[in-house]
Short mmCIF file of C-alpha atoms in Angstrom, two decimals:
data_model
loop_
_atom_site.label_atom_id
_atom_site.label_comp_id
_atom_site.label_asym_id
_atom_site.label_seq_id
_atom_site.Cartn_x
_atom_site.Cartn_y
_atom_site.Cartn_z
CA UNK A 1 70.74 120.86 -93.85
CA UNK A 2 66.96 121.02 -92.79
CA UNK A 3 65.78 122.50 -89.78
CA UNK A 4 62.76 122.12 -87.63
CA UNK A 5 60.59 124.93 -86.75
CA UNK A 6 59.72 124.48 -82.79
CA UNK A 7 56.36 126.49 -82.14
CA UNK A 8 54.85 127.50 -79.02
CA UNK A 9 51.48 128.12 -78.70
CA UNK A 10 50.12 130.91 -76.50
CA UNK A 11 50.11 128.23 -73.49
CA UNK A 12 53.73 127.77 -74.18
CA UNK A 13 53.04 124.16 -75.40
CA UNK A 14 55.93 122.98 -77.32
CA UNK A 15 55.97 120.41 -80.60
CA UNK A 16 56.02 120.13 -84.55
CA UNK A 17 53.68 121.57 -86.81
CA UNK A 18 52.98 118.84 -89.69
CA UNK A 19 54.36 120.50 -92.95
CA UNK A 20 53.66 117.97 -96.13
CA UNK A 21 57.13 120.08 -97.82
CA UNK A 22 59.13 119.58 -94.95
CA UNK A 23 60.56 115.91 -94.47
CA UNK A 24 59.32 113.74 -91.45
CA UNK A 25 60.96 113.52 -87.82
CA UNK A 26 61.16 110.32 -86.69
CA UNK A 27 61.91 109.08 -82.88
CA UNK A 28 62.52 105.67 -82.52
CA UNK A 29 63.36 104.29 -79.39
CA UNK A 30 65.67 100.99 -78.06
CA UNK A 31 62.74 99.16 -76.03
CA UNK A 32 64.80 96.92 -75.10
CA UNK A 33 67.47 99.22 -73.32
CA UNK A 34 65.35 101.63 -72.01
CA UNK A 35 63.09 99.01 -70.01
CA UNK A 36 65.94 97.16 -68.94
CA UNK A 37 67.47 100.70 -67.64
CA UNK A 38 64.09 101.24 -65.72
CA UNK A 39 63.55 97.41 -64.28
CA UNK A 40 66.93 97.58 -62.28
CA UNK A 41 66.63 101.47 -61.30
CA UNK A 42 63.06 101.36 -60.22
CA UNK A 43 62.93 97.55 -58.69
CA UNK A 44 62.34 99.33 -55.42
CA UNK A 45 59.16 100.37 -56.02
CA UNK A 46 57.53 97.12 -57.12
CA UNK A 47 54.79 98.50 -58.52
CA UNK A 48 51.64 96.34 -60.10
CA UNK A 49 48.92 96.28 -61.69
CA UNK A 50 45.34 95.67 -60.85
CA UNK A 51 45.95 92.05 -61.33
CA UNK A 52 49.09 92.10 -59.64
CA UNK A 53 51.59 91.91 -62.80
CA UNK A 54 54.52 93.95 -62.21
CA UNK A 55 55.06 96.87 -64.29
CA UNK A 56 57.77 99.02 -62.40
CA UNK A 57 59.95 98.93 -65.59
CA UNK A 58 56.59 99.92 -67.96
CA UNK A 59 56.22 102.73 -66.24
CA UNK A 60 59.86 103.42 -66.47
CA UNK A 61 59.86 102.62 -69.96
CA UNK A 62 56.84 105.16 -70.86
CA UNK A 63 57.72 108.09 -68.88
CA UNK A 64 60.98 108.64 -70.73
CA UNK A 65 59.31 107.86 -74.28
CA UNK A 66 57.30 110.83 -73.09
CA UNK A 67 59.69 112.94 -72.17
CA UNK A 68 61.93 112.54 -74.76
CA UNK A 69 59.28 113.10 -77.20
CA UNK A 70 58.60 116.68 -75.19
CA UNK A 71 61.69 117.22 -75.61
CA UNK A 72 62.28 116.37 -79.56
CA UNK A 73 58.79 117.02 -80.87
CA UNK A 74 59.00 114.35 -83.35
CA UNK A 75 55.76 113.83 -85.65
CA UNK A 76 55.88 109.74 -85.72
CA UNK A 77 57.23 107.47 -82.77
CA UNK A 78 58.90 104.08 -83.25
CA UNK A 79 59.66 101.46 -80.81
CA UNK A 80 61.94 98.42 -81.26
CA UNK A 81 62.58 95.39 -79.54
CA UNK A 82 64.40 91.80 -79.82
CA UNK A 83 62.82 89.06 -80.72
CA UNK A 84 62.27 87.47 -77.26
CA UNK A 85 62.18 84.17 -78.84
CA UNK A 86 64.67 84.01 -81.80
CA UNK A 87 68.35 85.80 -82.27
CA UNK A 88 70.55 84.92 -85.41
CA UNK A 89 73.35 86.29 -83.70
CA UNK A 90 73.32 83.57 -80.99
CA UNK A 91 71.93 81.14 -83.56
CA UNK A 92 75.19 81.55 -85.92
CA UNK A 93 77.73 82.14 -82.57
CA UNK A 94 76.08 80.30 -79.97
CA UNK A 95 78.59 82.43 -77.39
CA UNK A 96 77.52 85.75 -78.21
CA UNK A 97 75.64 87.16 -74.60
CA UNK A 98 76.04 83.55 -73.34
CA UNK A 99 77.45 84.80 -70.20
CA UNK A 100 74.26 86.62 -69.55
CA UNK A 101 71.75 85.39 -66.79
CA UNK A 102 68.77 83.90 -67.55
CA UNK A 103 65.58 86.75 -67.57
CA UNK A 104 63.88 87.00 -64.38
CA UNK A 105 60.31 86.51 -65.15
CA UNK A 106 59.45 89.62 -63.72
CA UNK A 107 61.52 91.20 -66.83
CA UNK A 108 60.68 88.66 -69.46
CA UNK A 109 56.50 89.53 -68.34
CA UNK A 110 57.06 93.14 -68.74
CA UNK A 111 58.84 93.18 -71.65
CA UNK A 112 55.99 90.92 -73.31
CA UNK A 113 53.55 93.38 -71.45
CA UNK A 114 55.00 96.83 -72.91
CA UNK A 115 54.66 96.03 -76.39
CA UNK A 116 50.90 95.31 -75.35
CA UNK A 117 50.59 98.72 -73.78
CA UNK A 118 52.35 100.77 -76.41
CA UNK A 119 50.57 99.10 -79.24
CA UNK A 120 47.31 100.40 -77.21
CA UNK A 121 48.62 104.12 -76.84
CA UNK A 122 49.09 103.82 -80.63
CA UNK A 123 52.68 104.04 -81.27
CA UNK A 124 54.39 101.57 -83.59
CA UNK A 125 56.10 98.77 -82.58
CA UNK A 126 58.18 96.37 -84.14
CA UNK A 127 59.83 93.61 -83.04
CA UNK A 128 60.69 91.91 -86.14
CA UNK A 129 61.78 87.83 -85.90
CA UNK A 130 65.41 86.85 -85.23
CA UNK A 131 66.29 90.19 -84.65
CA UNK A 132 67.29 92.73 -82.34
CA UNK A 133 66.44 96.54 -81.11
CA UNK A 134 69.29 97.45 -82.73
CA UNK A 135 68.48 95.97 -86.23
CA UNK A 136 65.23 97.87 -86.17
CA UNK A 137 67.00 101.39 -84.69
CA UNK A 138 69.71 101.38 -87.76
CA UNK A 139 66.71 100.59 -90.61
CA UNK A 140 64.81 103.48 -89.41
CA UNK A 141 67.48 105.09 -89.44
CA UNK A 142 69.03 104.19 -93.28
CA UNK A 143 65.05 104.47 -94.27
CA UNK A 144 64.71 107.89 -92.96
CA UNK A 145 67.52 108.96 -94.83
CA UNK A 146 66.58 107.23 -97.81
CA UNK A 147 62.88 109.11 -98.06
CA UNK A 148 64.75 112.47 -97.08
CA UNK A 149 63.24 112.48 -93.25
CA UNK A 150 65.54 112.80 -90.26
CA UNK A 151 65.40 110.63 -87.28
CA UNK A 152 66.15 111.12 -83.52
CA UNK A 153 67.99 107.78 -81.78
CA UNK A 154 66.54 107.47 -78.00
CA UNK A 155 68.97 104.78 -76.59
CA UNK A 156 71.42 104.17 -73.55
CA UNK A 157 73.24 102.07 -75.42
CA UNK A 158 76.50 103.04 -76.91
CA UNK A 159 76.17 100.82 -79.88
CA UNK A 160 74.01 103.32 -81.80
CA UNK A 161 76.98 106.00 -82.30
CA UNK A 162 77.82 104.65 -85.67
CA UNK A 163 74.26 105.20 -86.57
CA UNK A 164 74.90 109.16 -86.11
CA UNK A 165 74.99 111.35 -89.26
CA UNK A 166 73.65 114.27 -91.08
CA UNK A 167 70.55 113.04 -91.10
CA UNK A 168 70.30 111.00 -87.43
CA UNK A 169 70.95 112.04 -84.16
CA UNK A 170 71.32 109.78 -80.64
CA UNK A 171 70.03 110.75 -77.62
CA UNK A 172 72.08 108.14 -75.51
CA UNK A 173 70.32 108.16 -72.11
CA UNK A 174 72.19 108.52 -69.02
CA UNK A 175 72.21 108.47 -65.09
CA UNK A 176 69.79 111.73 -64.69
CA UNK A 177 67.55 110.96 -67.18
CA UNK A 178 66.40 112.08 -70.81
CA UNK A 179 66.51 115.70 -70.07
CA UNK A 180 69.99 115.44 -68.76
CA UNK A 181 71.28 113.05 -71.60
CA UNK A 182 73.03 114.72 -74.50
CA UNK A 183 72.00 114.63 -77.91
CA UNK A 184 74.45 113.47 -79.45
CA UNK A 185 75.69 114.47 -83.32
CA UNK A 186 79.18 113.51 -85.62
CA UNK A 187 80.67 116.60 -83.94
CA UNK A 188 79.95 115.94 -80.16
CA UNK A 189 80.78 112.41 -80.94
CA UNK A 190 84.35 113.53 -81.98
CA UNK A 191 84.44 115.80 -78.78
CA UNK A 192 83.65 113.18 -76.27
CA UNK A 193 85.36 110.23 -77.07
CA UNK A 194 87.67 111.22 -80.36
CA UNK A 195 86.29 109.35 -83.40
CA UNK A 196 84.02 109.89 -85.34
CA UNK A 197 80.30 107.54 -86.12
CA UNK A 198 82.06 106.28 -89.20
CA UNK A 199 85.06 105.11 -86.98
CA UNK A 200 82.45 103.84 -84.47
CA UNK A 201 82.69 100.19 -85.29
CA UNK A 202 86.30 99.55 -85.78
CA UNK A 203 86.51 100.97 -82.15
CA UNK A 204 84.13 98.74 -80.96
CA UNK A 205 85.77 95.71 -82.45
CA UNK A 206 88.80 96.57 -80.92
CA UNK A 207 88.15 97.45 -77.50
CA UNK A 208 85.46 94.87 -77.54
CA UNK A 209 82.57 94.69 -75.13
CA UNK A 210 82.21 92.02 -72.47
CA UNK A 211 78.28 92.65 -72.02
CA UNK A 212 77.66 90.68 -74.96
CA UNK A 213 80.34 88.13 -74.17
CA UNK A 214 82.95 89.98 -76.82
CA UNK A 215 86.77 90.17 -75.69
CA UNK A 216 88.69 92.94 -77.64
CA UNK A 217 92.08 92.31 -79.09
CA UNK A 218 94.35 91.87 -76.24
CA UNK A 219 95.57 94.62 -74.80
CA UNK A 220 93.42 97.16 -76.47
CA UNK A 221 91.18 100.01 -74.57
CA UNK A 222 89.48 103.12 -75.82
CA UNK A 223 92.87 105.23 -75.69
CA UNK A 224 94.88 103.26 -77.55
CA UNK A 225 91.80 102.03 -80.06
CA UNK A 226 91.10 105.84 -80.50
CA UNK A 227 95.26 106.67 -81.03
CA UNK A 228 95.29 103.73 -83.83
CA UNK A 229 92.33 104.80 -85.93
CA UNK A 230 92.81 108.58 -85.68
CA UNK A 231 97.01 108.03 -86.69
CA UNK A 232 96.83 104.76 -88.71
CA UNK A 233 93.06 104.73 -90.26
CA UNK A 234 90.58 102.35 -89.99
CA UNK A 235 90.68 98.41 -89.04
CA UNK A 236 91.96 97.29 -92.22
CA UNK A 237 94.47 99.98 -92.89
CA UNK A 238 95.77 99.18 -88.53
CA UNK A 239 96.20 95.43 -89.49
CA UNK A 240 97.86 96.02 -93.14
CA UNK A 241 100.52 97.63 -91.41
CA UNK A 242 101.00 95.28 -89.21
CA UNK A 243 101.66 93.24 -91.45
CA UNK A 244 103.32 94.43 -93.40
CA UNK A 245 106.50 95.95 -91.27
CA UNK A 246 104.20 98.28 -88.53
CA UNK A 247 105.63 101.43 -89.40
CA UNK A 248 102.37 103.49 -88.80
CA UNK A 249 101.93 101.36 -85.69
CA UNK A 250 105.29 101.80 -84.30
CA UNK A 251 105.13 105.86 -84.42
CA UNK A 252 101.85 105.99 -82.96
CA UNK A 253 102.40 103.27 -79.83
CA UNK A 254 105.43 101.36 -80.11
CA UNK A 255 106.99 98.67 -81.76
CA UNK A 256 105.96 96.28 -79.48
CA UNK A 257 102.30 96.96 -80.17
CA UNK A 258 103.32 97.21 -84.18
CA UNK A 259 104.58 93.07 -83.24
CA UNK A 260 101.36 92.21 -81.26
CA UNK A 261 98.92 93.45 -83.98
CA UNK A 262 100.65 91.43 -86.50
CA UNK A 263 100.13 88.18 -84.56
CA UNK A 264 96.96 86.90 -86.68
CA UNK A 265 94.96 86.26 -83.83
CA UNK A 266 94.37 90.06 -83.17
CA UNK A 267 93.23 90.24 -87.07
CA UNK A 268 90.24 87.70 -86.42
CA UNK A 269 89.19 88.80 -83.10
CA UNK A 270 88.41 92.48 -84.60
CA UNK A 271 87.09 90.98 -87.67
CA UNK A 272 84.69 88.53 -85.70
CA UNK A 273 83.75 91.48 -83.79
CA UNK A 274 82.79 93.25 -86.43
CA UNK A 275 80.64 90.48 -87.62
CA UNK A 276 79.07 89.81 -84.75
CA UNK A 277 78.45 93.76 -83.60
CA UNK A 278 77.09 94.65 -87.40
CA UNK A 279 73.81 96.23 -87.19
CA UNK A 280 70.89 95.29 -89.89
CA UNK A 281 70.19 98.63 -91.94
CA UNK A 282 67.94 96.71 -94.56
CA UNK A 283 64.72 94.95 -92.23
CA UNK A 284 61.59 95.19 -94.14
CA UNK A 285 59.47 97.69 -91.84
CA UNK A 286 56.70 97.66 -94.53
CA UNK A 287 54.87 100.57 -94.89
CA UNK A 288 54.88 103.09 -92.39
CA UNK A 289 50.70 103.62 -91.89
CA UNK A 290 49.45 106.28 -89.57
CA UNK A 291 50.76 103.86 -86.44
CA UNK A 292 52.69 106.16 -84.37
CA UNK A 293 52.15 109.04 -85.70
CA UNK A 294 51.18 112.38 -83.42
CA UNK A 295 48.87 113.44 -82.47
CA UNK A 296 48.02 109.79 -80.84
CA UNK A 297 44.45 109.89 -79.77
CA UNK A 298 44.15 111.62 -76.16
CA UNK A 299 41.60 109.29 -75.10
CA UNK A 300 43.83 106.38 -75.24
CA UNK A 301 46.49 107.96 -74.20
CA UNK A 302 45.30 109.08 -70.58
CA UNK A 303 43.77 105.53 -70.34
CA UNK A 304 46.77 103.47 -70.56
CA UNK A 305 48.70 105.76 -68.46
CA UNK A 306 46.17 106.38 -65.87
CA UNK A 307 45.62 102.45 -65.36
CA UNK A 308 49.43 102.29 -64.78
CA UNK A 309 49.18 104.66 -61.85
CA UNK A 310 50.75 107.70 -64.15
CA UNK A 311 48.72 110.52 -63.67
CA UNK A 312 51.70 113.45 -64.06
CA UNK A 313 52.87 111.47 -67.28
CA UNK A 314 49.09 111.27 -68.57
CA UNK A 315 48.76 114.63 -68.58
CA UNK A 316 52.06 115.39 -69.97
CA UNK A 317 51.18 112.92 -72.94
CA UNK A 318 48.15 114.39 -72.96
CA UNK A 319 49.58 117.73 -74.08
CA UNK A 320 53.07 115.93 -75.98
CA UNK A 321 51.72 112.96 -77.63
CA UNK A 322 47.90 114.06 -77.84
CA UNK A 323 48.07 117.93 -78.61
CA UNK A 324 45.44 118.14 -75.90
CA UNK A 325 45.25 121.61 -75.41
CA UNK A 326 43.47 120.85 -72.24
CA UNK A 327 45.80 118.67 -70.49
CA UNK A 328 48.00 120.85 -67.51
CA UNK A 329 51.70 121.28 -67.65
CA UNK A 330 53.60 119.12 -65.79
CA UNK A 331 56.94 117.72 -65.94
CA UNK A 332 56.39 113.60 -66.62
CA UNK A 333 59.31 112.99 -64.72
CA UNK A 334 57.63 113.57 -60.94
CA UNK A 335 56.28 110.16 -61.63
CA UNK A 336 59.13 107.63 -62.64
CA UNK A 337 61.44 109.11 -60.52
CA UNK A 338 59.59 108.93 -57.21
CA UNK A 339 59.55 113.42 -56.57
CA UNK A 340 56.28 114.74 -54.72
CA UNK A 341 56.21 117.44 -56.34
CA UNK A 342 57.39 119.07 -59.43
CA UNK A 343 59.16 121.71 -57.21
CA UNK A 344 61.37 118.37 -55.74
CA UNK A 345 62.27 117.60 -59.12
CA UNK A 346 63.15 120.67 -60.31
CA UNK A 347 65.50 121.01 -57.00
CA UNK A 348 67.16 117.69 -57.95
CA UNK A 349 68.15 118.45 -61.48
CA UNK A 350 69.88 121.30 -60.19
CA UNK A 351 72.28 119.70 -58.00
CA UNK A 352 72.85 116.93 -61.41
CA UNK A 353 76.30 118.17 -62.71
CA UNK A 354 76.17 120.22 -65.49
CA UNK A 355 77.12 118.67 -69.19
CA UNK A 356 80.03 120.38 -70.78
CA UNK A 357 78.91 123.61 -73.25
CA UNK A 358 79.53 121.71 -76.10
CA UNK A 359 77.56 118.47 -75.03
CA UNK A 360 74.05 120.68 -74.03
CA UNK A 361 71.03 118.49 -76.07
CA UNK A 362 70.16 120.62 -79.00
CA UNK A 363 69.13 118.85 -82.45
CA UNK A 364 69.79 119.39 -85.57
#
């Protein structure tokens, strides 16, 4: 297993010293996700630019990229997003999210808007046609571990847990943000919900997930999905059995249940589900050029964050993103999340609940 040497600098400044014999840390982040995370919790503020665009869910979006990038010290950042125009998945099964309301424009703007702005602080983003965040998170993934890198998952989507391995880690974002969100690896995957990443899709397709329009096979939740692939084995092992007399099925739930999985119906709504909820590990990123990778230049880094009314997050990416060894330290998060001071913050992290010992965000 590799590790990462953290170093800290005299000012206690905290990030990655480039090694050319050590393998590269990658960060790539859901765009998608997180902005849509920050529109709905920060509407409030309706904040706008100079010329009166909204970008409440920008600033959103960019304050956690920062923090989380404090916080993992990676040497190149990625972001991905969907294809705003184009999605095979709804293209080959036109139902797939059709439930979902229309964008507001005030989203559909921003998202156009924070590719813009990232693209001018100099990370890489890719938004590859037909496709989805997800596609690109699971090919930078599969191509980190192909070129013997490792790669840190910023998400708050659960989808990305069968992306975790030796080699990738998920930090699924939660209510209390980034630095209260647990990093999340095969082990603490197992520990919170009691499968492992491999498992990850079979229990997907079974309990299925009505945010993208997806019923599960009738009758199954996460308890029972997690009982049948931890005491039968995976989705095509659960339905052989079935099939073939249910014995496996019967000691694990009941007989009843060993009846109901053998209907065929329950077969092709966990196989269409896994279809549908497959993630693209083989996108052509091209070449990875010096686009994204730290330090970004400080200049254009306190410029775009500055004009977005961001000064505590400016000079936290300053120091983070920029290696600016004259930027102050200060916590991004007084900005985002509406605190006067960092003092305010600090106070409301401590009354956030405390993760379990075994969930506290480490990495590798």
């Amino acid at each position: 297993m590799v590790t990462y040497r953290r170093l800290t600098d005299r000012r206690g400044m905290m990030g990655h010293m480039p090694d050319p014999t050590t393998p590269e840390l990658l960060m790539v982040v859901d765009g998608n996700s997180l902005l849509h995370r920050s529109f709905h919790a920060l509407a409030a503020s309706n904040a706008r630019n100079r010329a009166g665009e909204p970008i409440w869910a920008i600033r959103g979006l960019l304050t956690q990229l920062v923090v989380a990038a404090e916080r993992i010290g990676p040497q190149r950042i990625i972001v991905g997003f969907d294809d705003p125009d184009r999605n095979w998945r709804r293209e080959r099964w036109p139902h797939y999210k059709a439930q979902r309301a229309e964008k507001l424009p005030s989203l559909d703007s921003q998202l156009l808007l924070a590719r813009a702005v990232l693209d001018e602080l100099g990370v890489q983003v890719v938004c590859p046609e037909a496709q989805e965040a997800d596609d690109v998170l699971a090919s930078v993934s599969a191509r980190a571990g192909t070129e013997g890198g490792q790669c840190v998952v910023v998400t708050s989507d659960r989808d990305a847990f069968c992306l975790i391995n030796s080699h990738t880690r998920v930090l699924r974002v939660i209510n209390g943000g980034v630095d209260a969100s647990p990093v999340l690896t095969p082990e603490r995957l197992q520990l919170m919900i009691g499968i492992g990443p491999q498992q990850y899709p079979d229990f997907a397709a079974l309990r299925g997930d009505p945010s993208d329009n997806l019923p599960g096979v009738r009758g199954i939740g996460p308890k029972r999905a997690v009982t049948l692939l931890t005491e039968v084995g995976d989705g095509e092992q659960i339905f052989a059995d079935a099939e073939s007399g249910g014995e496996l099925i019967t000691a694990a739930l009941s007989r009843t249940w060993a009846q109901r999985l053998a209907d065929p119906t329950a077969r092709q709504v966990w196989q269409h589900n896994r279809q549908v909820m497959q993630m693209r590990h083989d996108l052509d990123l091209g070449p990875l050029t010096d686009r994204g990778r730290l330090p970004l230049s400080a200049a254009a880094v306190r410029q775009v964050l500055l004009d977005l009314g961001l000064p505590a997050t400016a000079r936290t990416a300053a120091r983070v993103l920029a290696e600016d060894p004259n930027a102050e330290t200060e916590s991004a998060t007084t900005d985002s999340l509406g605190w006067q001071s960092r003092a305010q913050w600090q106070g409301a992290r401590r009354s956030l609940p405390a993760l379990p010992v075994n969930l506290q965000p480490t990495l590798f």
